[in-house]
Structure formats: C-alpha cells, structure tokens
Amino acid sequence: METIAVPLWMNILLGIIVVNLLVWPLASRWVESHLELFLLGVGAAAVTVSGGWSVDFLYETLNYPVNVAFIVLIVSVIFNNYSRYIFRVLFAFFKKLEPRYSFAVLIFLLGMTSSLVSVTVSALILAEVLKVVNLERTATVRITVFACYAIGLGAVLTPLAEPLGLSINNALSGPPHYADFFFLLKHFFWWIAPAVLLLSAAAGFSARNAGTTLQMHIREDKETYASMLRRTLHIYMFVAALNLISTGLRPLAQSTITHLGGKVLFLANAVSVIIDNATLAAIEIVPSISMNDLVYMVIGLAAFGSMLVQGNLPNIVAAEKLGIKSREWASVAVPTGLVLMGGYFIILSIML
C-alpha cells in the first residue's frame, strides 16, 4: 500500500482538529451536552481544511443519516405504542434467570445477531430494556458500554449490519479472496465470538448486585412524538457529523497509515474512535492484502470503535437514548478498550 502525498500544512491542521476532537468532549461540559453540534462544527472544519466540499458531497452528507434516523424513529414509535406487549416477553425472560445471567444472555444475543438485524436496532433494544430495569446508574453505564462493544464486534460478521462489513466484502470480492456473503463469518467468527462472550459475562457481572430484587416496570407514561422527533434529529446530526469527520480526516489517514503492516495497522486503527471504521477499511484494504494483515486490520477496527461515544453508531444511539455523557462513557469504555486491545494483540501475535 502506498502512502498518499498530502501537504504538510494540511496534516498539521488536521492533526490539530483531531486533538480538539479528542479533548473537548471530555474537558468541556458545554461540549459534552451539545456533542452533536460540536461534532458537526469539527467535521465541517476538517472538510474545509481537506478541500472536500462539493455539491455531491453535501448531498451525500444530508442523505447519509436518513436510513439510520428513520430506523430510530420507527423503532421508537413501536416501543412507545406497544411496549406493554413487548416487555411482557422480557419480564418472563428476566424472571426465569437471575439478573446477572439474564443480562449476560441478552447482551450475547444482541452481539451475535447485530450483523443480521443492524446495530441501530440492537442498540435501541438494549436501551429500551435498560430504561425499564431498575439498576443503579453505574451498572447501567457499564452494561451499555459492554453491550455496545459486543454489538460493534458482532456486526463485522456479515455485510448486512453496517458499512464496515460491506466495504470489506466489496474490496475483496475479486481475486485472490473472492469474498462472498459468508466470507467474514467464516474467517472471523472464532475471533469475534469469544470476545462477545466475555463482554456479555462482564455485563452480567455488572448486574450482580441487583440480586433477586431486580424489578422491571411497564412505562405508563407515553413518550411524546416531539421527544422522539428531537432524539431522531440528534442522531441524524450525529451520523451526518461522522460522515463529515471521516471525509475530512481521510487525507490524514491516507498519508499516515495506509502503508503499515498488520501489527502496526492494528494499533493505528485506534483512530477508529474518531474516524468511521468503514472509511478506514476503504482506505486500508486492497485486494492483495494478506489474510493475516486483514485479521489484524478488521479486529482492530471492530475492537477500538466503542472507546468514545462518537466512535461507533450503536454508542451514539444508546448514549442518546439513555442520556449517557461523554465522560461517563469514556470512564468505562477507555479501560475496556485498552484491555480488549491488549488481549487481542497478544493472542493475534501468538496465533498469526
């Protein structure tokens, strides 16, 4: 893979934008409370510096979040109007098992099926369950973070759930890999499933103090359509901002990471906390990539994405629904991501 020539001034300015993107959501309460506006501003600045504005790109940015926002709105309306019937099934499930086991099973199922039902729906189901379960705030945040890591990892297994899998399949559809629908499942299931299982166990452990006193309640108060539309607009803005940021920072990524080998690429993909992982995959993957390098690359992209709220779509959806702030998220997600990164790196180094 060749390094793309990018002017030094552009890399410096984009580097400054990256620093601001990482620091301000954790350092400023205003930014934390208006994260989508901050990300839109940063994304617009990045696109301006990289010279990416065009009529087509503006149309793409406005159109890109529509499907996600539509799913969020429809699922929210369904849960709001039919929650009594939906949660009767969940009540029965949670009564059968202790909370630590019921949460572990739920998170494992959400993680392993997210590649089929979409990460957006998986995150919304998670958030709806947590909204009607009486858990302390710390446990709720921990379970949400662990679940979003599991959902992000599981989503890699097919090209259906999110653009990352589709991007990989498209890039490798020809020789020598000839990737078909089951390519990712075949090559990554045994790398992904154990991590999803461990994250599910961690989520269950976080609910251990609920003991047998766990209670679920059916919400009698209906959410207003104005509230649902407001949340949908916030998520629309988040996703549009991610597209701006990914496009704006693409020259920096192309000039710095596209020439790296498997192990270094794995570590370099920590930037997926701020750059959409599908964008990075599109930059990094060439048809001739070796299977070992592909494993390092894909696992790195999937494992790092949930370290910050803005790093992955399920994080944004769940955090918005549950009102989890950037600092709350990072306090759990960063240590989790570092442990996950270290474990994967050691295992991959031994086995590949």
Coordinates of C-alpha atoms in Angstrom, one line a residue, residues 9-290:
W9 CA 0.3 22.2 6.4
M10 CA -2.9 20.1 5.8
N11 CA -1.6 17.3 8.0
I12 CA -0.7 19.8 10.8
L13 CA -4.2 21.4 10.7
L14 CA -6.0 18.1 10.6
G15 CA -3.8 16.9 13.5
I16 CA -4.9 19.9 15.5
I17 CA -8.5 19.1 14.7
V18 CA -8.0 15.5 15.9
V19 CA -6.6 16.8 19.2
N20 CA -9.6 19.1 19.7
L21 CA -12.0 16.2 18.7
L22 CA -10.5 14.0 21.5
V23 CA -10.1 16.6 24.2
W24 CA -13.1 18.9 24.2
P25 CA -15.9 16.3 24.7
L26 CA -14.1 15.2 27.9
A27 CA -12.9 18.7 29.1
S28 CA -16.0 20.9 28.5
R29 CA -19.4 20.3 30.0
W30 CA -21.0 22.5 27.2
V31 CA -19.4 20.4 24.5
E32 CA -20.5 17.2 26.4
S33 CA -24.1 18.5 26.5
H34 CA -24.1 19.6 22.8
L35 CA -21.9 16.9 21.4
E36 CA -23.7 16.7 18.0
L37 CA -23.3 20.4 17.4
F38 CA -19.6 20.2 18.3
L39 CA -19.0 17.3 16.0
L40 CA -20.8 19.0 13.1
G41 CA -18.6 22.0 13.6
V42 CA -15.4 19.9 13.8
G43 CA -16.4 17.9 10.8
A44 CA -17.1 21.0 8.7
A45 CA -13.7 22.4 9.7
A46 CA -12.0 19.1 8.7
V47 CA -13.7 19.0 5.3
T48 CA -12.8 22.7 4.7
V49 CA -9.1 22.1 5.5
S50 CA -9.0 19.0 3.3
G51 CA -10.9 20.7 0.5
G52 CA -13.6 18.2 0.3
W53 CA -16.7 20.3 -0.2
S54 CA -18.8 19.8 -3.3
V55 CA -22.5 19.7 -4.2
D56 CA -22.4 15.9 -4.4
F57 CA -20.6 15.6 -1.1
L58 CA -23.2 18.0 0.6
Y59 CA -26.0 15.9 -0.8
E60 CA -24.3 12.7 0.4
T61 CA -23.9 14.2 3.9
L62 CA -27.5 15.2 4.1
N63 CA -28.7 11.9 2.7
Y64 CA -26.3 9.5 4.6
P65 CA -28.1 9.6 8.0
V66 CA -31.6 9.3 6.7
N67 CA -31.9 5.5 6.9
V68 CA -30.4 5.4 10.4
A69 CA -32.7 8.2 11.7
F70 CA -35.7 6.6 10.1
I71 CA -35.0 3.3 11.8
V72 CA -34.5 5.1 15.2
L73 CA -37.9 6.9 14.7
I74 CA -39.8 3.8 13.7
V75 CA -38.4 1.5 16.4
S76 CA -39.1 4.3 19.0
V77 CA -42.7 4.6 17.9
I78 CA -43.1 0.8 18.0
F79 CA -41.7 0.6 21.5
N80 CA -43.7 3.6 22.7
N81 CA -47.0 2.2 21.5
Y82 CA -46.5 -1.5 22.0
S83 CA -44.1 -1.6 25.0
R84 CA -46.7 -3.3 27.2
Y85 CA -46.8 -6.4 25.0
I86 CA -43.0 -6.4 24.2
F87 CA -42.0 -6.1 27.8
R88 CA -44.3 -8.9 28.9
V89 CA -42.0 -11.2 27.0
L90 CA -38.9 -9.6 28.5
F91 CA -40.5 -9.8 32.0
A92 CA -40.9 -13.6 31.6
F93 CA -37.3 -13.9 30.4
F94 CA -35.9 -11.9 33.3
K95 CA -38.0 -13.8 35.8
K96 CA -36.6 -17.1 34.6
L97 CA -33.0 -16.2 35.3
E98 CA -31.1 -14.2 37.9
P99 CA -30.2 -10.7 36.6
R100 CA -26.6 -11.4 36.0
Y101 CA -27.5 -14.4 33.8
S102 CA -30.4 -12.7 32.0
F103 CA -28.2 -9.7 31.1
A104 CA -25.4 -11.9 30.0
V105 CA -27.7 -13.9 27.7
L106 CA -29.3 -10.7 26.4
I107 CA -26.0 -9.0 25.5
F108 CA -24.6 -12.1 23.9
L109 CA -27.7 -12.4 21.7
L110 CA -27.6 -8.8 20.8
G111 CA -23.9 -9.0 19.9
M112 CA -24.1 -12.2 17.9
T113 CA -27.3 -11.1 15.9
S114 CA -26.3 -7.5 15.4
S115 CA -24.8 -8.5 12.0
L116 CA -28.3 -9.5 10.9
V117 CA -30.7 -7.1 12.5
S118 CA -28.5 -3.9 12.3
V119 CA -26.5 -2.3 15.0
T120 CA -29.1 0.5 15.3
V121 CA -31.9 -1.9 16.2
S122 CA -29.7 -3.8 18.6
A123 CA -28.7 -0.6 20.4
L124 CA -32.3 0.5 20.7
I125 CA -33.4 -2.8 22.1
L126 CA -30.6 -2.6 24.7
A127 CA -31.6 1.0 25.6
E128 CA -35.3 0.2 25.9
V129 CA -34.6 -2.7 28.2
L130 CA -32.3 -0.7 30.4
K131 CA -34.9 2.1 30.7
V132 CA -37.4 -0.2 32.3
V133 CA -35.0 -2.1 34.5
N134 CA -34.3 -0.6 38.0
L135 CA -30.5 -0.6 38.0
E136 CA -28.2 1.9 39.6
R137 CA -26.6 4.4 37.2
T138 CA -23.1 2.9 37.3
A139 CA -24.4 -0.5 36.4
T140 CA -26.5 0.9 33.6
V141 CA -23.5 2.7 32.0
R142 CA -21.2 -0.3 32.4
I143 CA -23.8 -2.7 30.8
T144 CA -24.4 -0.2 28.0
V145 CA -20.7 0.1 27.2
F146 CA -20.0 -3.6 27.3
A147 CA -23.1 -4.3 25.1
C148 CA -22.0 -1.7 22.5
Y149 CA -18.6 -3.3 22.3
A150 CA -20.3 -6.6 21.8
I151 CA -22.7 -5.2 19.2
G152 CA -19.8 -3.5 17.3
L153 CA -17.8 -6.7 17.2
G154 CA -20.7 -8.9 16.2
A155 CA -21.7 -6.5 13.4
V156 CA -18.5 -7.5 11.5
L157 CA -19.7 -11.0 10.7
T158 CA -21.9 -10.2 7.7
P159 CA -22.1 -7.4 5.1
L160 CA -25.6 -6.5 6.2
A161 CA -25.4 -4.7 9.5
E162 CA -23.1 -1.8 8.9
P163 CA -20.9 -0.3 6.1
L164 CA -17.7 -1.9 7.5
G165 CA -18.6 -5.4 6.5
L166 CA -20.0 -4.3 3.2
S167 CA -16.8 -2.3 2.5
I168 CA -14.6 -5.3 3.2
N169 CA -16.7 -7.7 1.1
N170 CA -16.8 -5.2 -1.9
A171 CA -13.0 -4.7 -1.7
L172 CA -12.2 -8.4 -1.6
S173 CA -14.9 -9.8 -4.0
G174 CA -12.3 -10.5 -6.7
P175 CA -9.1 -12.5 -6.7
P176 CA -7.4 -13.7 -4.6
H177 CA -10.0 -13.8 -1.8
Y178 CA -13.3 -14.0 -3.8
A179 CA -15.2 -12.8 -0.8
D180 CA -18.9 -13.9 -0.7
F181 CA -21.6 -13.3 1.8
F182 CA -20.2 -15.8 4.3
F183 CA -16.5 -14.7 3.9
L184 CA -16.5 -12.6 7.1
L185 CA -18.4 -15.2 9.1
K186 CA -16.1 -18.0 8.0
H187 CA -12.8 -16.1 8.8
F188 CA -13.8 -14.0 11.8
F189 CA -16.4 -16.0 13.9
W190 CA -13.9 -17.6 16.1
W191 CA -12.1 -14.3 16.6
I192 CA -15.3 -12.4 17.5
A193 CA -17.5 -14.9 19.4
P194 CA -15.1 -15.3 22.5
A195 CA -14.8 -11.6 22.9
V196 CA -18.6 -11.1 22.7
L197 CA -19.0 -13.9 25.3
L198 CA -16.5 -12.2 27.7
L199 CA -18.2 -8.8 27.3
S200 CA -21.6 -10.5 27.9
A201 CA -20.2 -12.0 31.1
A202 CA -18.8 -8.6 32.2
A203 CA -22.3 -7.1 31.6
G204 CA -23.9 -9.8 33.7
F205 CA -21.3 -9.3 36.4
S206 CA -22.2 -5.6 36.5
A207 CA -25.8 -6.5 37.3
R208 CA -24.8 -8.9 40.1
N209 CA -25.8 -6.5 42.9
A210 CA -29.3 -6.4 41.6
G211 CA -29.7 -9.9 43.2
T212 CA -33.2 -11.1 43.2
T213 CA -34.7 -7.6 43.8
L214 CA -34.5 -6.6 40.1
Q215 CA -37.7 -5.1 39.0
M216 CA -39.0 -4.1 35.6
H217 CA -41.8 -1.7 35.1
I218 CA -44.1 -1.0 32.1
R219 CA -44.0 2.6 31.3
E220 CA -47.5 4.0 31.7
D221 CA -46.3 7.5 30.5
K222 CA -46.1 7.7 26.8
E223 CA -43.2 9.5 25.2
T224 CA -44.3 12.5 23.2
Y225 CA -43.8 12.5 19.4
A226 CA -41.9 15.8 19.9
S227 CA -39.4 14.0 22.2
M228 CA -39.0 11.1 19.7
L229 CA -38.5 13.6 16.8
R230 CA -36.0 15.5 18.8
R231 CA -33.9 12.4 19.6
T232 CA -34.2 11.4 15.9
L233 CA -32.9 14.8 14.9
H234 CA -30.0 14.5 17.3
I235 CA -29.0 11.1 15.9
Y236 CA -29.3 12.4 12.4
M237 CA -26.9 15.2 13.3
F238 CA -24.5 12.7 14.9
V239 CA -24.4 10.5 11.9
A240 CA -24.0 13.5 9.5
A241 CA -21.1 14.7 11.7
L242 CA -19.5 11.3 11.5
N243 CA -19.6 11.4 7.7
L244 CA -18.0 14.9 7.7
I245 CA -15.3 13.9 10.1
S246 CA -14.4 10.7 8.2
T247 CA -14.2 12.5 4.9
G248 CA -12.4 15.5 6.3
L249 CA -9.7 13.4 8.1
R250 CA -9.3 10.9 5.2
P251 CA -6.2 12.7 3.8
L252 CA -4.5 12.4 7.2
A253 CA -5.3 8.7 7.4
Q254 CA -4.2 8.1 3.8
S255 CA -0.9 9.8 4.4
T256 CA 0.0 8.1 7.7
I257 CA -1.5 4.6 8.0
T258 CA -2.1 3.1 4.6
H259 CA 1.5 1.7 4.2
L260 CA 1.6 0.0 7.6
G261 CA 1.8 -3.8 8.2
G262 CA -0.6 -5.9 10.2
K263 CA 0.6 -5.4 13.8
V264 CA 1.2 -1.6 13.4
L265 CA -2.0 -1.3 11.5
F266 CA -3.9 -2.9 14.4
L267 CA -2.6 -0.3 16.8
A268 CA -3.0 2.6 14.3
N269 CA -6.7 1.7 13.9
A270 CA -7.2 3.2 17.3
V271 CA -8.1 6.2 15.3
S272 CA -11.5 4.4 14.6
V273 CA -12.6 6.1 17.8
I274 CA -12.9 9.3 15.8
I275 CA -12.9 8.1 12.1
D276 CA -15.7 5.9 10.9
N277 CA -14.3 2.3 10.6
A278 CA -15.8 1.8 7.2
T279 CA -13.9 4.8 5.9
L280 CA -10.7 3.3 7.3
A281 CA -11.4 0.0 5.8
A282 CA -12.0 1.6 2.4
I283 CA -8.6 3.3 2.8
E284 CA -6.6 0.4 4.1
I285 CA -7.9 -2.6 2.2
V286 CA -6.5 -3.6 -1.2
P287 CA -7.4 -6.9 -3.0
S288 CA -3.9 -8.2 -2.5
I289 CA -3.9 -7.8 1.3
S290 CA -2.8 -11.0 3.1

